[in-house]
Amino acid sequence: MSTKDEKATKRKSFKAIRKKHIPIVSSMVFEQVLKKLNADISSGELKVCLGIYWPLPGEIDLRPLKKHLKIPLALPASQKDKSLSYHNWTNKALCKDFFNIPAPLQEPPINPFDIDLLLIPAISIDIYGFRLGYGG
């Protein structure tokens, strides 16, 4: 089996596992993330900007962090060339990016060095810390 086929098989398997367990653990994970981020903000480790994602089905929804944190949040925007840029998430209406995912496209892109932390979804992480994503 090729690496590409193996990854596709693992994606399918792990997505099924995640779909089964997300409803059970979602609120617990959110509360743990919120607690850790508030501690990092209090200690000064997180102070400029936090990048999150717009959740796809079966992913933890971190968007409510916007109401609970005292630092700016940024959302990604996909471009035609499949690149990503992050933009401050303000109270302005969101627009659809290249892949029709809501994004704050009316805001200028953020310099990557101005983002303290990115929280990025994964289908799985292996024992070496490598992320298995959607394969895009």
Tab-separated table of N, CA, C and O in Angstrom:
chain	number	residue	atom	x	y	z
A	1	MET	N	0.856	-1.180	0.000
A	1	MET	CA	0.000	0.000	0.000
A	1	MET	C	0.900	1.241	0.000
A	1	MET	O	1.847	1.331	0.760
A	2	SER	N	0.608	2.197	-0.864
A	2	SER	CA	1.407	3.419	-0.943
A	2	SER	C	1.124	4.313	0.260
A	2	SER	O	0.107	4.170	0.940
A	3	THR	N	2.033	5.247	0.507
A	3	THR	CA	1.847	6.190	1.607
A	3	THR	C	0.567	6.993	1.414
A	3	THR	O	-0.164	7.233	2.363
A	4	LYS	N	0.272	7.380	0.179
A	4	LYS	CA	-0.942	8.143	-0.111
A	4	LYS	C	-2.189	7.325	0.234
A	4	LYS	O	-3.117	7.821	0.859
A	5	ASP	N	-2.200	6.044	-0.174
A	5	ASP	CA	-3.332	5.166	0.139
A	5	ASP	C	-3.439	4.921	1.636
A	5	ASP	O	-4.537	4.888	2.192
A	6	GLU	N	-2.294	4.752	2.282
A	6	GLU	CA	-2.273	4.515	3.724
A	6	GLU	C	-2.842	5.722	4.476
A	6	GLU	O	-3.647	5.567	5.397
A	7	LYS	N	-2.452	6.918	4.058
A	7	LYS	CA	-2.979	8.128	4.695
A	7	LYS	C	-4.482	8.254	4.473
A	7	LYS	O	-5.211	8.632	5.384
A	8	ALA	N	-4.943	7.953	3.278
A	8	ALA	CA	-6.374	8.033	2.990
A	8	ALA	C	-7.152	7.057	3.871
A	8	ALA	O	-8.212	7.393	4.410
A	9	THR	N	-6.621	5.863	4.047
A	9	THR	CA	-7.264	4.866	4.907
A	9	THR	C	-7.288	5.341	6.350
A	9	THR	O	-8.315	5.233	7.036
A	10	LYS	N	-6.180	5.899	6.806
A	10	LYS	CA	-6.115	6.402	8.185
A	10	LYS	C	-7.053	7.591	8.375
A	10	LYS	O	-7.706	7.700	9.412
A	11	ARG	N	-7.117	8.490	7.398
A	11	ARG	CA	-8.042	9.618	7.482
A	11	ARG	C	-9.478	9.125	7.680
A	11	ARG	O	-10.195	9.605	8.551
A	12	LYS	N	-9.871	8.165	6.867
A	12	LYS	CA	-11.232	7.637	6.946
A	12	LYS	C	-11.487	7.009	8.321
A	12	LYS	O	-12.523	7.270	8.940
A	13	SER	N	-10.562	6.240	8.797
A	13	SER	CA	-10.707	5.572	10.095
A	13	SER	C	-10.760	6.578	11.242
A	13	SER	O	-11.653	6.523	12.094
A	14	PHE	N	-9.820	7.521	11.262
A	14	PHE	CA	-9.769	8.494	12.355
A	14	PHE	C	-10.930	9.478	12.309
A	14	PHE	O	-11.404	9.930	13.349
A	15	LYS	N	-11.411	9.813	11.118
A	15	LYS	CA	-12.586	10.694	11.026
A	15	LYS	C	-13.807	10.008	11.628
A	15	LYS	O	-14.614	10.654	12.304
A	16	ALA	N	-13.943	8.715	11.408
A	16	ALA	CA	-15.071	7.975	11.998
A	16	ALA	C	-14.965	7.952	13.516
A	16	ALA	O	-15.968	8.141	14.223
A	17	ILE	N	-13.766	7.743	14.036
A	17	ILE	CA	-13.559	7.744	15.494
A	17	ILE	C	-13.881	9.120	16.058
A	17	ILE	O	-14.585	9.246	17.064
A	18	ARG	N	-13.372	10.158	15.401
A	18	ARG	CA	-13.612	11.523	15.865
A	18	ARG	C	-15.101	11.850	15.843
A	18	ARG	O	-15.633	12.423	16.805
A	19	LYS	N	-15.784	11.485	14.782
A	19	LYS	CA	-17.210	11.773	14.672
A	19	LYS	C	-17.984	11.145	15.832
A	19	LYS	O	-18.918	11.747	16.359
A	20	LYS	N	-17.571	9.972	16.234
A	20	LYS	CA	-18.242	9.265	17.328
A	20	LYS	C	-17.994	9.954	18.677
A	20	LYS	O	-18.886	10.034	19.515
A	21	HIS	N	-16.780	10.465	18.899
A	21	HIS	CA	-16.395	10.963	20.219
A	21	HIS	C	-16.525	12.473	20.411
A	21	HIS	O	-16.639	12.926	21.548
A	22	ILE	N	-16.517	13.247	19.344
A	22	ILE	CA	-16.577	14.711	19.467
A	22	ILE	C	-17.779	15.180	20.287
A	22	ILE	O	-17.632	16.020	21.169
A	23	PRO	N	-18.978	14.663	20.051
A	23	PRO	CA	-20.107	15.156	20.851
A	23	PRO	C	-19.920	14.924	22.357
A	23	PRO	O	-20.411	15.692	23.170
A	24	ILE	N	-19.187	13.889	22.708
A	24	ILE	CA	-18.978	13.542	24.117
A	24	ILE	C	-17.916	14.435	24.757
A	24	ILE	O	-18.054	14.859	25.902
A	25	VAL	N	-16.853	14.736	24.026
A	25	VAL	CA	-15.705	15.433	24.621
A	25	VAL	C	-15.607	16.916	24.256
A	25	VAL	O	-14.772	17.628	24.819
A	26	SER	N	-16.424	17.391	23.341
A	26	SER	CA	-16.293	18.752	22.821
A	26	SER	C	-16.277	19.824	23.917
A	26	SER	O	-15.373	20.666	23.953
A	27	SER	N	-17.255	19.830	24.793
A	27	SER	CA	-17.314	20.882	25.817
A	27	SER	C	-16.159	20.756	26.799
A	27	SER	O	-15.610	21.760	27.253
A	28	MET	N	-15.742	19.534	27.123
A	28	MET	CA	-14.624	19.336	28.029
A	28	MET	C	-13.326	19.882	27.409
A	28	MET	O	-12.549	20.569	28.071
A	29	VAL	N	-13.110	19.571	26.141
A	29	VAL	CA	-11.910	20.058	25.453
A	29	VAL	C	-11.931	21.588	25.397
A	29	VAL	O	-10.922	22.243	25.679
A	30	PHE	N	-13.077	22.165	25.041
A	30	PHE	CA	-13.181	23.624	24.974
A	30	PHE	C	-12.818	24.251	26.319
A	30	PHE	O	-12.043	25.208	26.380
A	31	GLU	N	-13.357	23.734	27.406
A	31	GLU	CA	-13.073	24.278	28.746
A	31	GLU	C	-11.597	24.162	29.101
A	31	GLU	O	-11.019	25.080	29.695
A	32	GLN	N	-10.959	23.054	28.730
A	32	GLN	CA	-9.530	22.884	29.005
A	32	GLN	C	-8.690	23.860	28.185
A	32	GLN	O	-7.724	24.438	28.688
A	33	VAL	N	-9.060	24.051	26.930
A	33	VAL	CA	-8.353	25.007	26.069
A	33	VAL	C	-8.515	26.420	26.633
A	33	VAL	O	-7.530	27.168	26.748
A	34	LEU	N	-9.725	26.788	27.015
A	34	LEU	CA	-9.981	28.115	27.578
A	34	LEU	C	-9.164	28.342	28.846
A	34	LEU	O	-8.539	29.396	29.013
A	35	LYS	N	-9.133	27.369	29.722
A	35	LYS	CA	-8.366	27.479	30.968
A	35	LYS	C	-6.874	27.679	30.684
A	35	LYS	O	-6.234	28.548	31.270
A	36	LYS	N	-6.328	26.883	29.767
A	36	LYS	CA	-4.902	26.991	29.425
A	36	LYS	C	-4.600	28.339	28.777
A	36	LYS	O	-3.606	28.996	29.106
A	37	LEU	N	-5.451	28.790	27.860
A	37	LEU	CA	-5.203	30.069	27.188
A	37	LEU	C	-5.293	31.232	28.174
A	37	LEU	O	-4.474	32.160	28.120
A	38	ASN	N	-6.256	31.202	29.085
A	38	ASN	CA	-6.351	32.265	30.099
A	38	ASN	C	-5.118	32.283	30.988
A	38	ASN	O	-4.628	33.353	31.349
A	39	ALA	N	-4.588	31.111	31.324
A	39	ALA	CA	-3.355	31.048	32.110
A	39	ALA	C	-2.186	31.643	31.320
A	39	ALA	O	-1.364	32.387	31.866
A	40	ASP	N	-2.119	31.330	30.021
A	40	ASP	CA	-1.049	31.867	29.175
A	40	ASP	C	-1.172	33.380	29.004
A	40	ASP	O	-0.167	34.088	28.926
A	41	ILE	N	-2.395	33.890	28.953
A	41	ILE	CA	-2.601	35.333	28.872
A	41	ILE	C	-2.176	35.986	30.186
A	41	ILE	O	-1.457	36.994	30.188
A	42	SER	N	-2.563	35.406	31.305
A	42	SER	CA	-2.207	35.955	32.621
A	42	SER	C	-0.709	35.983	32.840
A	42	SER	O	-0.174	36.911	33.439
A	43	SER	N	-0.016	34.960	32.335
A	43	SER	CA	1.437	34.893	32.517
A	43	SER	C	2.195	35.751	31.512
A	43	SER	O	3.404	35.921	31.625
A	44	GLY	N	1.508	36.273	30.507
A	44	GLY	CA	2.159	37.085	29.482
A	44	GLY	C	2.715	36.284	28.318
A	44	GLY	O	3.303	36.842	27.402
A	45	GLU	N	2.537	34.968	28.337
A	45	GLU	CA	3.031	34.136	27.231
A	45	GLU	C	2.209	34.345	25.962
A	45	GLU	O	2.708	34.176	24.861
A	46	LEU	N	0.948	34.676	26.125
A	46	LEU	CA	0.050	34.899	24.999
A	46	LEU	C	-0.499	36.308	25.151
A	46	LEU	O	-1.234	36.595	26.090
A	47	LYS	N	-0.084	37.211	24.245
A	47	LYS	CA	-0.494	38.599	24.440
A	47	LYS	C	-0.857	39.356	23.173
A	47	LYS	O	-1.537	40.357	23.229
A	48	VAL	N	-0.427	38.904	22.017
A	48	VAL	CA	-0.646	39.676	20.796
A	48	VAL	C	-1.860	39.178	20.025
A	48	VAL	O	-2.794	39.926	19.794
A	49	CYS	N	-1.851	37.900	19.647
A	49	CYS	CA	-2.921	37.389	18.791
A	49	CYS	C	-2.940	35.866	18.837
A	49	CYS	O	-1.899	35.220	18.879
A	50	LEU	N	-4.147	35.313	18.793
A	50	LEU	CA	-4.352	33.866	18.739
A	50	LEU	C	-5.047	33.528	17.436
A	50	LEU	O	-6.093	34.097	17.114
A	51	GLY	N	-4.464	32.625	16.669
A	51	GLY	CA	-5.084	32.166	15.432
A	51	GLY	C	-5.876	30.896	15.681
A	51	GLY	O	-5.367	29.960	16.294
A	52	ILE	N	-7.143	30.902	15.249
A	52	ILE	CA	-7.966	29.701	15.359
A	52	ILE	C	-8.455	29.334	13.959
A	52	ILE	O	-7.959	29.869	12.973
A	53	TYR	N	-9.411	28.442	13.865
A	53	TYR	CA	-9.922	27.977	12.591
A	53	TYR	C	-11.438	27.992	12.603
A	53	TYR	O	-12.067	28.009	13.654
A	54	TRP	N	-12.032	28.000	11.410
A	54	TRP	CA	-13.479	27.852	11.285
A	54	TRP	C	-13.719	26.348	11.249
A	54	TRP	O	-13.212	25.659	10.377
A	55	PRO	N	-14.484	25.805	12.201
A	55	PRO	CA	-14.584	24.346	12.298
A	55	PRO	C	-15.361	23.701	11.155
A	55	PRO	O	-16.382	24.210	10.711
A	56	LEU	N	-14.842	22.593	10.709
A	56	LEU	CA	-15.550	21.734	9.767
A	56	LEU	C	-16.350	20.727	10.587
A	56	LEU	O	-16.111	20.581	11.789
A	57	PRO	N	-17.282	20.039	9.978
A	57	PRO	CA	-18.055	19.046	10.738
A	57	PRO	C	-17.131	18.057	11.458
A	57	PRO	O	-16.170	17.555	10.877
A	58	GLY	N	-17.411	17.829	12.725
A	58	GLY	CA	-16.625	16.887	13.513
A	58	GLY	C	-15.427	17.499	14.212
A	58	GLY	O	-14.669	16.784	14.869
A	59	GLU	N	-15.214	18.801	14.078
A	59	GLU	CA	-14.092	19.462	14.754
A	59	GLU	C	-14.592	20.242	15.962
A	59	GLU	O	-15.734	20.700	15.995
A	60	ILE	N	-13.731	20.419	16.940
A	60	ILE	CA	-14.059	21.224	18.115
A	60	ILE	C	-14.276	22.667	17.652
A	60	ILE	O	-13.474	23.216	16.902
A	61	ASP	N	-15.340	23.279	18.109
A	61	ASP	CA	-15.660	24.661	17.745
A	61	ASP	C	-15.033	25.602	18.770
A	61	ASP	O	-15.494	25.695	19.907
A	62	LEU	N	-13.974	26.284	18.367
A	62	LEU	CA	-13.277	27.221	19.251
A	62	LEU	C	-13.733	28.663	19.059
A	62	LEU	O	-13.238	29.562	19.733
A	63	ARG	N	-14.687	28.896	18.184
A	63	ARG	CA	-15.129	30.269	17.932
A	63	ARG	C	-15.636	30.984	19.179
A	63	ARG	O	-15.415	32.188	19.318
A	64	PRO	N	-16.277	30.306	20.141
A	64	PRO	CA	-16.703	31.011	21.353
A	64	PRO	C	-15.552	31.603	22.174
A	64	PRO	O	-15.782	32.431	23.054
A	65	LEU	N	-14.307	31.234	21.864
A	65	LEU	CA	-13.168	31.853	22.548
A	65	LEU	C	-13.191	33.367	22.366
A	65	LEU	O	-12.707	34.104	23.228
A	66	LYS	N	-13.745	33.826	21.258
A	66	LYS	CA	-13.799	35.265	20.967
A	66	LYS	C	-14.492	36.027	22.097
A	66	LYS	O	-14.102	37.138	22.436
A	67	LYS	N	-15.508	35.413	22.711
A	67	LYS	CA	-16.243	36.058	23.809
A	67	LYS	C	-15.517	35.938	25.144
A	67	LYS	O	-15.785	36.709	26.052
A	68	HIS	N	-14.614	34.979	25.264
A	68	HIS	CA	-14.023	34.656	26.562
A	68	HIS	C	-12.586	35.130	26.759
A	68	HIS	O	-12.089	35.091	27.884
A	69	LEU	N	-11.916	35.535	25.696
A	69	LEU	CA	-10.503	35.912	25.811
A	69	LEU	C	-10.322	37.416	25.645
A	69	LEU	O	-11.077	38.069	24.938
A	70	LYS	N	-9.282	37.922	26.269
A	70	LYS	CA	-8.998	39.360	26.247
A	70	LYS	C	-7.904	39.724	25.243
A	70	LYS	O	-7.256	40.739	25.385
A	71	ILE	N	-7.685	38.868	24.257
A	71	ILE	CA	-6.719	39.176	23.195
A	71	ILE	C	-7.418	38.999	21.851
A	71	ILE	O	-8.422	38.290	21.757
A	72	PRO	N	-6.888	39.620	20.793
A	72	PRO	CA	-7.489	39.463	19.471
A	72	PRO	C	-7.365	38.026	18.948
A	72	PRO	O	-6.374	37.341	19.213
A	73	LEU	N	-8.375	37.611	18.215
A	73	LEU	CA	-8.345	36.327	17.530
A	73	LEU	C	-8.251	36.577	16.037
A	73	LEU	O	-8.727	37.595	15.537
A	74	ALA	N	-7.636	35.635	15.355
A	74	ALA	CA	-7.503	35.712	13.900
A	74	ALA	C	-8.061	34.434	13.292
A	74	ALA	O	-7.969	33.359	13.883
A	75	LEU	N	-8.647	34.584	12.107
A	75	LEU	CA	-9.154	33.445	11.349
A	75	LEU	C	-8.393	33.352	10.026
A	75	LEU	O	-7.969	34.368	9.468
A	76	PRO	N	-8.253	32.137	9.497
A	76	PRO	CA	-7.561	31.987	8.213
A	76	PRO	C	-8.473	32.299	7.040
A	76	PRO	O	-9.698	32.231	7.146
A	77	ALA	N	-7.836	32.623	5.941
A	77	ALA	CA	-8.535	32.799	4.667
A	77	ALA	C	-7.737	32.055	3.606
A	77	ALA	O	-6.520	32.234	3.501
A	78	SER	N	-8.406	31.213	2.844
A	78	SER	CA	-7.763	30.435	1.783
A	78	SER	C	-7.769	31.226	0.487
A	78	SER	O	-8.750	31.876	0.157
A	79	GLN	N	-6.676	31.114	-0.235
A	79	GLN	CA	-6.544	31.756	-1.537
A	79	GLN	C	-6.655	30.700	-2.636
A	79	GLN	O	-6.566	29.508	-2.382
A	80	LYS	N	-6.806	31.166	-3.851
A	80	LYS	CA	-6.923	30.279	-5.018
A	80	LYS	C	-5.727	29.335	-5.131
A	80	LYS	O	-5.878	28.179	-5.508
A	81	ASP	N	-4.528	29.818	-4.767
A	81	ASP	CA	-3.320	28.991	-4.868
A	81	ASP	C	-3.167	28.050	-3.667
A	81	ASP	O	-2.126	27.438	-3.477
A	82	LYS	N	-4.211	27.935	-2.846
A	82	LYS	CA	-4.276	27.086	-1.655
A	82	LYS	C	-3.426	27.600	-0.496
A	82	LYS	O	-3.226	26.920	0.495
A	83	SER	N	-2.914	28.823	-0.612
A	83	SER	CA	-2.181	29.410	0.507
A	83	SER	C	-3.187	29.953	1.523
A	83	SER	O	-4.366	30.121	1.223
A	84	LEU	N	-2.696	30.190	2.727
A	84	LEU	CA	-3.524	30.724	3.802
A	84	LEU	C	-2.940	32.031	4.286
A	84	LEU	O	-1.723	32.188	4.352
A	85	SER	N	-3.814	32.931	4.638
A	85	SER	CA	-3.401	34.138	5.354
A	85	SER	C	-4.327	34.244	6.551
A	85	SER	O	-5.450	33.730	6.532
A	86	TYR	N	-3.852	34.862	7.606
A	86	TYR	CA	-4.682	35.079	8.791
A	86	TYR	C	-5.041	36.552	8.877
A	86	TYR	O	-4.233	37.420	8.529
A	87	HIS	N	-6.274	36.818	9.346
A	87	HIS	CA	-6.797	38.177	9.433
A	87	HIS	C	-7.473	38.349	10.785
A	87	HIS	O	-8.113	37.415	11.287
A	88	ASN	N	-7.332	39.548	11.369
A	88	ASN	CA	-7.998	39.809	12.649
A	88	ASN	C	-9.493	39.598	12.506
A	88	ASN	O	-10.108	40.066	11.543
A	89	TRP	N	-10.059	38.928	13.481
A	89	TRP	CA	-11.494	38.667	13.495
A	89	TRP	C	-12.161	39.774	14.296
A	89	TRP	O	-12.133	39.786	15.511
A	90	THR	N	-12.733	40.723	13.590
A	90	THR	CA	-13.403	41.862	14.215
A	90	THR	C	-14.901	41.582	14.253
A	90	THR	O	-15.329	40.462	13.980
A	91	ASN	N	-15.681	42.593	14.531
A	91	ASN	CA	-17.135	42.436	14.543
A	91	ASN	C	-17.767	42.701	13.179
A	91	ASN	O	-18.982	42.683	13.043
A	92	LYS	N	-16.930	42.949	12.165
A	92	LYS	CA	-17.448	43.142	10.811
A	92	LYS	C	-17.932	41.804	10.247
A	92	LYS	O	-17.478	40.735	10.668
A	93	ALA	N	-18.831	41.878	9.286
A	93	ALA	CA	-19.354	40.662	8.656
A	93	ALA	C	-18.224	39.877	7.991
A	93	ALA	O	-17.293	40.461	7.427
A	94	LEU	N	-18.326	38.568	8.075
A	94	LEU	CA	-17.337	37.711	7.437
A	94	LEU	C	-17.723	37.479	5.981
A	94	LEU	O	-18.892	37.535	5.619
A	95	CYS	N	-16.714	37.227	5.150
A	95	CYS	CA	-16.918	36.946	3.727
A	95	CYS	C	-16.429	35.520	3.451
A	95	CYS	O	-15.623	34.987	4.196
A	96	LYS	N	-16.900	34.952	2.368
A	96	LYS	CA	-16.459	33.599	2.001
A	96	LYS	C	-15.094	33.669	1.320
A	96	LYS	O	-14.876	34.489	0.426
A	97	ASP	N	-14.171	32.801	1.762
A	97	ASP	CA	-12.865	32.742	1.118
A	97	ASP	C	-12.943	31.845	-0.122
A	97	ASP	O	-14.037	31.464	-0.551
A	98	PHE	N	-11.817	31.481	-0.679
A	98	PHE	CA	-11.794	30.706	-1.916
A	98	PHE	C	-12.526	29.373	-1.776
A	98	PHE	O	-13.139	28.889	-2.718
A	99	PHE	N	-12.479	28.768	-0.585
A	99	PHE	CA	-13.142	27.487	-0.358
A	99	PHE	C	-14.506	27.655	0.320
A	99	PHE	O	-15.031	26.729	0.920
A	100	ASN	N	-15.056	28.870	0.249
A	100	ASN	CA	-16.386	29.189	0.800
A	100	ASN	C	-16.468	29.049	2.320
A	100	ASN	O	-17.528	28.742	2.864
A	101	ILE	N	-15.364	29.274	2.993
A	101	ILE	CA	-15.334	29.252	4.453
A	101	ILE	C	-15.343	30.707	4.926
A	101	ILE	O	-14.588	31.540	4.401
A	102	PRO	N	-16.187	31.048	5.890
A	102	PRO	CA	-16.235	32.434	6.369
A	102	PRO	C	-14.875	32.909	6.898
A	102	PRO	O	-14.202	32.200	7.642
A	103	ALA	N	-14.501	34.100	6.473
A	103	ALA	CA	-13.205	34.670	6.858
A	103	ALA	C	-13.314	36.197	6.896
A	103	ALA	O	-14.118	36.781	6.174
A	104	PRO	N	-12.495	36.847	7.725
A	104	PRO	CA	-12.510	38.312	7.809
A	104	PRO	C	-11.667	38.949	6.702
A	104	PRO	O	-10.665	39.621	6.956
A	105	LEU	N	-12.071	38.745	5.465
A	105	LEU	CA	-11.290	39.208	4.320
A	105	LEU	C	-11.202	40.718	4.207
A	105	LEU	O	-10.341	41.234	3.500
A	106	GLN	N	-12.085	41.455	4.884
A	106	GLN	CA	-12.034	42.911	4.827
A	106	GLN	C	-10.880	43.464	5.667
A	106	GLN	O	-10.540	44.639	5.553
A	107	GLU	N	-10.268	42.604	6.507
A	107	GLU	CA	-9.121	43.014	7.319
A	107	GLU	C	-7.830	42.637	6.597
A	107	GLU	O	-7.780	41.618	5.896
A	108	PRO	N	-6.770	43.439	6.747
A	108	PRO	CA	-5.510	43.096	6.072
A	108	PRO	C	-4.885	41.832	6.673
A	108	PRO	O	-5.135	41.514	7.840
A	109	PRO	N	-4.095	41.116	5.897
A	109	PRO	CA	-3.414	39.929	6.430
A	109	PRO	C	-2.494	40.311	7.598
A	109	PRO	O	-1.923	41.398	7.623
A	110	ILE	N	-2.383	39.407	8.527
A	110	ILE	CA	-1.517	39.607	9.686
A	110	ILE	C	-0.132	39.048	9.364
A	110	ILE	O	-0.006	37.966	8.778
A	111	ASN	N	0.888	39.765	9.776
A	111	ASN	CA	2.249	39.251	9.673
A	111	ASN	C	2.325	37.993	10.539
A	111	ASN	O	1.938	38.024	11.709
A	112	PRO	N	2.798	36.870	9.997
A	112	PRO	CA	2.851	35.637	10.787
A	112	PRO	C	3.598	35.789	12.119
A	112	PRO	O	3.272	35.111	13.094
A	113	PHE	N	4.560	36.686	12.184
A	113	PHE	CA	5.316	36.889	13.419
A	113	PHE	C	4.505	37.618	14.484
A	113	PHE	O	4.914	37.715	15.631
A	114	ASP	N	3.338	38.142	14.111
A	114	ASP	CA	2.462	38.828	15.058
A	114	ASP	C	1.390	37.908	15.636
A	114	ASP	O	0.492	38.363	16.341
A	115	ILE	N	1.476	36.626	15.331
A	115	ILE	CA	0.545	35.649	15.893
A	115	ILE	C	1.317	34.829	16.918
A	115	ILE	O	2.310	34.182	16.590
A	116	ASP	N	0.850	34.882	18.173
A	116	ASP	CA	1.538	34.155	19.240
A	116	ASP	C	1.368	32.641	19.132
A	116	ASP	O	2.275	31.878	19.439
A	117	LEU	N	0.165	32.226	18.750
A	117	LEU	CA	-0.165	30.806	18.767
A	117	LEU	C	-1.236	30.522	17.732
A	117	LEU	O	-2.171	31.305	17.576
A	118	LEU	N	-1.095	29.410	17.019
A	118	LEU	CA	-2.116	28.929	16.096
A	118	LEU	C	-2.674	27.624	16.644
A	118	LEU	O	-1.916	26.715	16.968
A	119	LEU	N	-3.977	27.550	16.759
A	119	LEU	CA	-4.637	26.294	17.101
A	119	LEU	C	-5.187	25.733	15.798
A	119	LEU	O	-6.017	26.358	15.144
A	120	ILE	N	-4.673	24.574	15.402
A	120	ILE	CA	-4.975	24.011	14.088
A	120	ILE	C	-5.584	22.623	14.276
A	120	ILE	O	-5.029	21.799	15.001
A	121	PRO	N	-6.713	22.350	13.621
A	121	PRO	CA	-7.326	21.028	13.784
A	121	PRO	C	-6.515	19.947	13.082
A	121	PRO	O	-5.777	20.212	12.138
A	122	ALA	N	-6.656	18.758	13.576
A	122	ALA	CA	-6.017	17.594	12.967
A	122	ALA	C	-6.969	16.423	13.087
A	122	ALA	O	-7.801	16.371	13.988
A	123	ILE	N	-6.836	15.502	12.188
A	123	ILE	CA	-7.604	14.269	12.289
A	123	ILE	C	-6.901	13.350	13.280
A	123	ILE	O	-7.521	12.663	14.067
A	124	SER	N	-5.568	13.408	13.243
A	124	SER	CA	-4.777	12.573	14.143
A	124	SER	C	-3.362	13.141	14.228
A	124	SER	O	-2.927	13.866	13.338
A	125	ILE	N	-2.675	12.796	15.296
A	125	ILE	CA	-1.263	13.135	15.474
A	125	ILE	C	-0.545	11.827	15.795
A	125	ILE	O	-0.994	11.074	16.665
A	126	ASP	N	0.572	11.560	15.111
A	126	ASP	CA	1.266	10.303	15.403
A	126	ASP	C	2.210	10.456	16.595
A	126	ASP	O	2.310	11.547	17.179
A	127	ILE	N	2.887	9.392	16.957
A	127	ILE	CA	3.740	9.415	18.148
A	127	ILE	C	4.939	10.351	17.993
A	127	ILE	O	5.575	10.702	18.972
A	128	TYR	N	5.228	10.776	16.773
A	128	TYR	CA	6.329	11.705	16.521
A	128	TYR	C	5.860	13.155	16.435
A	128	TYR	O	6.645	14.050	16.170
A	129	GLY	N	4.554	13.387	16.613
A	129	GLY	CA	4.016	14.726	16.569
A	129	GLY	C	3.619	15.194	15.178
A	129	GLY	O	3.304	16.361	14.989
A	130	PHE	N	3.619	14.297	14.196
A	130	PHE	CA	3.224	14.679	12.845
A	130	PHE	C	1.701	14.670	12.731
A	130	PHE	O	1.043	13.740	13.173
A	131	ARG	N	1.169	15.723	12.142
A	131	ARG	CA	-0.263	15.930	12.000
A	131	ARG	C	-0.788	15.244	10.742
A	131	ARG	O	-0.209	15.380	9.668
A	132	LEU	N	-1.880	14.507	10.904
A	132	LEU	CA	-2.610	13.971	9.752
A	132	LEU	C	-3.802	14.885	9.554
A	132	LEU	O	-4.697	14.945	10.387
A	133	GLY	N	-3.778	15.655	8.472
A	133	GLY	CA	-4.873	16.573	8.176
A	133	GLY	C	-5.778	15.999	7.108
A	133	GLY	O	-5.842	14.780	6.918
A	134	TYR	N	-6.449	16.886	6.403
A	134	TYR	CA	-7.391	16.449	5.373
A	134	TYR	C	-6.724	16.101	4.061
A	134	TYR	O	-7.358	15.609	3.150
A	135	GLY	N	-5.446	16.405	3.929
A	135	GLY	CA	-4.732	16.034	2.719
A	135	GLY	C	-4.806	17.040	1.591
A	135	GLY	O	-4.455	16.744	0.481
A	136	GLY	N	-5.257	18.257	1.915
A	136	GLY	CA	-5.382	19.299	0.892
A	136	GLY	C	-4.090	20.020	0.631
A	136	GLY	O	-3.062	19.785	1.210
